[in-house]
């Protein structure tokens, strides 16, 4: 039920609740589906019921870098960038796993936000939380070496998946971190030579988590 | 008058206006003053009457990178990060020029924002606008070469100052762009050898704006 997943449901007036429910749609998408992309697009707010989404930006040459990920109960605001005129950047949202989600049309959300301090403040918290993730990423990109960032990414993946056996191509890791596949391959081979990971086709297995954590720090 | 500088003044109720005016303080600070720094600090919202502020982040080793700048009529939200619990990063705010500004205490702003959809939505637009600047910076840092970033910075400075004679040390440029002084010195010397700038003590003079613009693109 949408009501249970939308954290400020109880703060809405009955007519606002009705408008939201009426406008809402539910979707299930396969891993790999691009849910939102480019600036022309204003898909709406995405509320994840179950699954995993990835938000990334693209360079002119097609390089990618992941700016945040969304899990169960997370809301994606930047797929509805038209609701705030000051948003002047484009993100692409892709399903990283099979995902079930609700889509809230941007115009309906915008109208309710304009009249409800509660919805506007909730939106503020959403944005502040993504902002914090992007600032974290900025610090990583600016001050950390790539080996530290690869270590942090492998540890994050292991935490998400609950296993040290990670189904990840070198290309996928490069696309998360905004670098080239060749650079990741070189780094992973170095990690392997240090006994930190074992590489096999489409798979990275963590052998020494402690070393990886020391590297990340 | 604060009323003329605060864009949503007219949307406030009389009691909210009175609370704001009562809590407000006016300050003038010298160039170089640090107005806000670190996480313990929650200075309040800063509304610039006249002057120029710089927001930057710091690495553990003391390197800096400018994340945005504030000019007349701009409002700094992240000096009041305590008003939003999802803000999990620290910025330092420094006066880049002598600056006159109002400080709105965070608790008063927070209370008015909680009851006013107008103030909450205004805050959303403020944050979205800073978010866009940070995303622009992220793209620069990720996809642009340093020569392009130095070119863009010199052109931005020339636009702000209204002159191609820029009083800027190499250290200051490095602190804006998040790199080391030596790296900037090398780059500027290369620019000089190409006839793009002329270097003298504490000064960079733009000789060929067209070349600089071509480099930035």
Short mmCIF file of N, CA and C in Angstrom, two decimals, chain A residues 57-61 63-65 67-68 77-78 83-91 113-121 123-132 134-139 141-144 149 177-179, chain B residues 57-61 63-65 67-68 77-78 83-91 113-121 123-132 134-139 141-144 149 177-179:
data_model
loop_
_atom_site.label_atom_id
_atom_site.label_comp_id
_atom_site.label_asym_id
_atom_site.label_seq_id
_atom_site.Cartn_x
_atom_site.Cartn_y
_atom_site.Cartn_z
N UNK A 57 25.34 10.56 -13.70
CA UNK A 57 25.47 11.57 -14.73
C UNK A 57 26.40 11.04 -15.82
N UNK A 58 26.28 11.64 -16.98
CA UNK A 58 26.97 11.19 -18.19
C UNK A 58 27.85 12.31 -18.72
N UNK A 59 29.04 11.97 -19.17
CA UNK A 59 29.86 12.97 -19.86
C UNK A 59 29.50 12.96 -21.35
N UNK A 60 29.99 13.97 -22.07
CA UNK A 60 29.75 14.04 -23.51
C UNK A 60 30.25 12.78 -24.21
N UNK A 61 31.33 12.20 -23.66
CA UNK A 61 31.91 11.02 -24.31
C UNK A 61 31.25 9.73 -23.82
N UNK A 63 31.01 8.66 -20.63
CA UNK A 63 31.44 8.13 -19.34
C UNK A 63 30.34 8.38 -18.30
N UNK A 64 30.28 7.49 -17.31
CA UNK A 64 29.24 7.60 -16.28
C UNK A 64 29.89 7.75 -14.91
N UNK A 65 29.16 8.37 -13.99
CA UNK A 65 29.53 8.26 -12.58
C UNK A 65 28.25 8.21 -11.74
N UNK A 67 25.88 8.91 -8.82
CA UNK A 67 25.85 9.95 -7.80
C UNK A 67 25.08 9.51 -6.54
N UNK A 68 24.11 8.63 -6.69
CA UNK A 68 23.53 7.99 -5.50
C UNK A 68 22.72 6.78 -5.93
N UNK A 77 13.80 12.39 -6.31
CA UNK A 77 13.25 13.71 -6.58
C UNK A 77 13.69 14.21 -7.94
N UNK A 78 14.90 13.84 -8.36
CA UNK A 78 15.48 14.48 -9.55
C UNK A 78 14.94 13.91 -10.85
N UNK A 83 9.68 20.18 -11.10
CA UNK A 83 8.93 20.79 -10.01
C UNK A 83 9.71 21.92 -9.34
N UNK A 84 11.02 21.98 -9.56
CA UNK A 84 11.81 23.08 -8.99
C UNK A 84 12.56 23.76 -10.12
N UNK A 85 12.29 25.03 -10.32
CA UNK A 85 12.90 25.66 -11.50
C UNK A 85 14.40 25.84 -11.35
N UNK A 86 14.92 25.78 -10.11
CA UNK A 86 16.36 25.98 -9.91
C UNK A 86 17.19 24.73 -10.18
N UNK A 87 16.56 23.62 -10.50
CA UNK A 87 17.35 22.41 -10.81
C UNK A 87 17.80 22.47 -12.25
N UNK A 88 19.11 22.59 -12.42
CA UNK A 88 19.67 22.82 -13.75
C UNK A 88 20.67 21.74 -14.10
N UNK A 89 20.33 20.50 -13.83
CA UNK A 89 21.25 19.43 -14.22
C UNK A 89 20.43 18.19 -14.54
N UNK A 90 21.06 17.27 -15.24
CA UNK A 90 20.36 16.07 -15.69
C UNK A 90 20.94 14.84 -15.06
N UNK A 91 20.09 14.00 -14.52
CA UNK A 91 20.56 12.70 -14.07
C UNK A 91 19.81 11.63 -14.85
N UNK A 113 2.73 20.39 -2.99
CA UNK A 113 3.89 21.00 -2.31
C UNK A 113 3.71 22.51 -2.13
N UNK A 114 3.08 23.14 -3.11
CA UNK A 114 2.89 24.59 -3.04
C UNK A 114 1.96 24.99 -1.90
N UNK A 115 1.03 24.11 -1.55
CA UNK A 115 0.06 24.47 -0.51
C UNK A 115 0.37 23.84 0.84
N UNK A 116 1.25 22.85 0.89
CA UNK A 116 1.49 22.13 2.14
C UNK A 116 2.91 22.35 2.65
N UNK A 117 3.05 23.00 3.79
CA UNK A 117 4.37 23.19 4.40
C UNK A 117 5.00 21.84 4.71
N UNK A 118 4.17 20.88 5.09
CA UNK A 118 4.69 19.56 5.42
C UNK A 118 5.34 18.89 4.21
N UNK A 119 4.67 18.94 3.05
CA UNK A 119 5.24 18.32 1.85
C UNK A 119 6.47 19.09 1.39
N UNK A 120 6.42 20.41 1.49
CA UNK A 120 7.58 21.21 1.08
C UNK A 120 8.78 20.93 1.97
N UNK A 121 8.56 20.80 3.28
CA UNK A 121 9.67 20.50 4.19
C UNK A 121 10.20 19.08 4.01
N UNK A 123 10.22 17.55 1.15
CA UNK A 123 11.00 17.66 -0.09
C UNK A 123 12.37 18.26 0.20
N UNK A 124 12.40 19.23 1.09
CA UNK A 124 13.66 19.82 1.54
C UNK A 124 14.59 18.77 2.14
N UNK A 125 14.04 17.91 2.98
CA UNK A 125 14.85 16.87 3.61
C UNK A 125 15.35 15.88 2.56
N UNK A 126 14.49 15.53 1.61
CA UNK A 126 14.90 14.64 0.52
C UNK A 126 16.09 15.22 -0.23
N UNK A 127 15.96 16.49 -0.57
CA UNK A 127 17.01 17.12 -1.37
C UNK A 127 18.28 17.24 -0.55
N UNK A 128 18.15 17.61 0.72
CA UNK A 128 19.33 17.75 1.59
C UNK A 128 20.07 16.42 1.71
N UNK A 129 19.30 15.35 1.73
CA UNK A 129 19.91 14.05 1.90
C UNK A 129 20.68 13.65 0.62
N UNK A 130 20.12 13.91 -0.55
CA UNK A 130 20.87 13.66 -1.80
C UNK A 130 22.06 14.60 -1.91
N UNK A 131 21.86 15.82 -1.49
CA UNK A 131 22.95 16.81 -1.52
C UNK A 131 24.13 16.29 -0.70
N UNK A 132 23.83 15.74 0.47
CA UNK A 132 24.89 15.21 1.32
C UNK A 132 25.64 14.08 0.62
N UNK A 134 26.00 13.71 -2.61
CA UNK A 134 26.80 14.28 -3.69
C UNK A 134 28.04 14.98 -3.12
N UNK A 135 27.91 15.63 -1.96
CA UNK A 135 29.06 16.28 -1.34
C UNK A 135 30.07 15.23 -0.88
N UNK A 136 29.56 14.12 -0.37
CA UNK A 136 30.45 13.02 0.00
C UNK A 136 31.24 12.56 -1.23
N UNK A 137 30.51 12.38 -2.33
CA UNK A 137 31.14 11.94 -3.57
C UNK A 137 32.17 12.95 -4.05
N UNK A 138 31.82 14.23 -3.93
CA UNK A 138 32.76 15.28 -4.34
C UNK A 138 34.06 15.18 -3.54
N UNK A 139 33.93 14.95 -2.26
CA UNK A 139 35.12 14.81 -1.42
C UNK A 139 35.94 13.59 -1.83
N UNK A 141 36.05 12.18 -4.82
CA UNK A 141 36.63 12.42 -6.13
C UNK A 141 37.81 13.39 -6.01
N UNK A 142 37.66 14.39 -5.13
CA UNK A 142 38.70 15.40 -5.00
C UNK A 142 39.89 14.92 -4.20
N UNK A 143 39.63 14.27 -3.07
CA UNK A 143 40.74 14.05 -2.13
C UNK A 143 41.20 12.60 -2.03
N UNK A 144 40.43 11.66 -2.57
CA UNK A 144 40.81 10.26 -2.40
C UNK A 144 41.53 9.73 -3.64
N UNK A 149 38.90 4.61 -3.49
CA UNK A 149 37.52 4.65 -3.98
C UNK A 149 37.05 3.27 -4.44
N UNK A 177 32.31 4.65 -10.85
CA UNK A 177 33.32 5.55 -10.29
C UNK A 177 33.76 6.64 -11.25
N UNK A 178 33.20 6.63 -12.47
CA UNK A 178 33.52 7.71 -13.40
C UNK A 178 34.90 7.60 -14.02
N UNK A 179 35.37 6.36 -14.19
CA UNK A 179 36.68 6.21 -14.81
C UNK A 179 36.60 5.20 -15.96
N UNK B 57 34.94 23.58 0.64
CA UNK B 57 35.18 22.44 1.51
C UNK B 57 36.69 22.24 1.64
N UNK B 58 37.05 21.57 2.71
CA UNK B 58 38.46 21.38 3.08
C UNK B 58 38.78 19.90 3.15
N UNK B 59 39.95 19.54 2.66
CA UNK B 59 40.40 18.15 2.85
C UNK B 59 41.13 18.04 4.19
N UNK B 60 41.39 16.80 4.62
CA UNK B 60 42.13 16.58 5.86
C UNK B 60 43.49 17.27 5.83
N UNK B 61 44.06 17.36 4.62
CA UNK B 61 45.39 17.97 4.51
C UNK B 61 45.31 19.48 4.31
N UNK B 63 43.67 21.13 1.88
CA UNK B 63 43.37 21.62 0.54
C UNK B 63 41.93 22.13 0.50
N UNK B 64 41.69 23.10 -0.35
CA UNK B 64 40.36 23.71 -0.45
C UNK B 64 39.81 23.53 -1.86
N UNK B 65 38.48 23.53 -1.98
CA UNK B 65 37.87 23.71 -3.30
C UNK B 65 36.59 24.53 -3.12
N UNK B 67 32.99 25.64 -3.68
CA UNK B 67 31.81 24.96 -4.24
C UNK B 67 30.78 25.95 -4.78
N UNK B 68 30.69 27.13 -4.22
CA UNK B 68 29.89 28.18 -4.86
C UNK B 68 30.27 29.53 -4.26
N UNK B 77 22.43 29.03 2.72
CA UNK B 77 21.62 28.12 3.52
C UNK B 77 22.50 27.20 4.37
N UNK B 78 23.68 26.86 3.86
CA UNK B 78 24.47 25.81 4.51
C UNK B 78 25.24 26.31 5.72
N UNK B 83 19.19 23.49 10.41
CA UNK B 83 17.74 23.55 10.19
C UNK B 83 17.23 22.35 9.41
N UNK B 84 18.13 21.61 8.76
CA UNK B 84 17.72 20.40 8.05
C UNK B 84 18.57 19.24 8.54
N UNK B 85 17.92 18.24 9.13
CA UNK B 85 18.72 17.18 9.73
C UNK B 85 19.44 16.33 8.70
N UNK B 86 18.98 16.36 7.44
CA UNK B 86 19.64 15.52 6.41
C UNK B 86 20.92 16.13 5.86
N UNK B 87 21.26 17.33 6.29
CA UNK B 87 22.52 17.91 5.79
C UNK B 87 23.67 17.36 6.59
N UNK B 88 24.52 16.60 5.91
CA UNK B 88 25.59 15.87 6.60
C UNK B 88 26.94 16.23 6.03
N UNK B 89 27.17 17.51 5.80
CA UNK B 89 28.49 17.89 5.31
C UNK B 89 28.79 19.29 5.82
N UNK B 90 30.05 19.63 5.77
CA UNK B 90 30.49 20.91 6.32
C UNK B 90 31.05 21.80 5.23
N UNK B 91 30.61 23.03 5.22
CA UNK B 91 31.24 24.00 4.35
C UNK B 91 31.81 25.13 5.21
N UNK B 113 9.74 28.26 8.75
CA UNK B 113 9.72 27.32 7.63
C UNK B 113 8.77 26.15 7.89
N UNK B 114 8.70 25.73 9.17
CA UNK B 114 7.84 24.59 9.50
C UNK B 114 6.36 24.92 9.31
N UNK B 115 6.02 26.19 9.48
CA UNK B 115 4.59 26.56 9.36
C UNK B 115 4.23 27.20 8.03
N UNK B 116 5.21 27.62 7.26
CA UNK B 116 4.92 28.35 6.04
C UNK B 116 5.35 27.58 4.79
N UNK B 117 4.39 27.18 3.97
CA UNK B 117 4.71 26.48 2.71
C UNK B 117 5.55 27.39 1.82
N UNK B 118 5.27 28.68 1.88
CA UNK B 118 6.01 29.62 1.06
C UNK B 118 7.50 29.65 1.41
N UNK B 119 7.81 29.72 2.72
CA UNK B 119 9.21 29.73 3.15
C UNK B 119 9.88 28.39 2.85
N UNK B 120 9.14 27.30 3.06
CA UNK B 120 9.71 25.97 2.79
C UNK B 120 10.01 25.81 1.31
N UNK B 121 9.11 26.28 0.46
CA UNK B 121 9.35 26.16 -0.99
C UNK B 121 10.47 27.08 -1.45
N UNK B 123 13.03 27.83 0.39
CA UNK B 123 14.22 27.12 0.84
C UNK B 123 14.60 25.99 -0.13
N UNK B 124 13.56 25.31 -0.63
CA UNK B 124 13.77 24.29 -1.65
C UNK B 124 14.45 24.84 -2.89
N UNK B 125 14.01 26.00 -3.33
CA UNK B 125 14.60 26.59 -4.53
C UNK B 125 16.05 27.01 -4.26
N UNK B 126 16.29 27.55 -3.06
CA UNK B 126 17.66 27.90 -2.67
C UNK B 126 18.58 26.68 -2.74
N UNK B 127 18.10 25.60 -2.15
CA UNK B 127 18.93 24.41 -2.10
C UNK B 127 19.12 23.83 -3.49
N UNK B 128 18.05 23.82 -4.29
CA UNK B 128 18.15 23.29 -5.65
C UNK B 128 19.16 24.08 -6.46
N UNK B 129 19.19 25.37 -6.21
CA UNK B 129 20.10 26.21 -6.96
C UNK B 129 21.56 25.94 -6.58
N UNK B 130 21.84 25.74 -5.29
CA UNK B 130 23.20 25.37 -4.87
C UNK B 130 23.55 23.97 -5.36
N UNK B 131 22.55 23.10 -5.31
CA UNK B 131 22.75 21.73 -5.78
C UNK B 131 23.19 21.75 -7.25
N UNK B 132 22.55 22.60 -8.03
CA UNK B 132 22.90 22.69 -9.45
C UNK B 132 24.33 23.15 -9.62
N UNK B 134 26.79 22.68 -7.50
CA UNK B 134 27.68 21.59 -7.10
C UNK B 134 27.72 20.50 -8.18
N UNK B 135 26.58 20.24 -8.81
CA UNK B 135 26.58 19.25 -9.89
C UNK B 135 27.40 19.74 -11.08
N UNK B 136 27.33 21.03 -11.35
CA UNK B 136 28.15 21.61 -12.41
C UNK B 136 29.63 21.40 -12.07
N UNK B 137 29.96 21.67 -10.82
CA UNK B 137 31.34 21.51 -10.36
C UNK B 137 31.78 20.06 -10.48
N UNK B 138 30.89 19.16 -10.08
CA UNK B 138 31.20 17.73 -10.17
C UNK B 138 31.53 17.34 -11.61
N UNK B 139 30.75 17.84 -12.54
CA UNK B 139 31.01 17.54 -13.95
C UNK B 139 32.35 18.12 -14.40
N UNK B 141 34.97 18.69 -12.48
CA UNK B 141 36.05 17.94 -11.83
C UNK B 141 36.22 16.57 -12.48
N UNK B 142 35.09 15.95 -12.86
CA UNK B 142 35.15 14.61 -13.41
C UNK B 142 35.61 14.59 -14.87
N UNK B 143 35.03 15.47 -15.66
CA UNK B 143 35.20 15.31 -17.12
C UNK B 143 36.13 16.34 -17.75
N UNK B 144 36.45 17.41 -17.04
CA UNK B 144 37.25 18.46 -17.68
C UNK B 144 38.72 18.32 -17.30
N UNK B 149 39.55 24.01 -16.76
CA UNK B 149 39.00 24.55 -15.51
C UNK B 149 39.68 25.86 -15.14
N UNK B 177 40.18 25.76 -7.06
CA UNK B 177 40.01 24.61 -7.94
C UNK B 177 40.36 23.28 -7.30
N UNK B 178 40.80 23.33 -6.04
CA UNK B 178 41.07 22.08 -5.33
C UNK B 178 42.36 21.41 -5.74
N UNK B 179 43.34 22.19 -6.15
CA UNK B 179 44.60 21.57 -6.53
C UNK B 179 45.77 22.28 -5.83
#
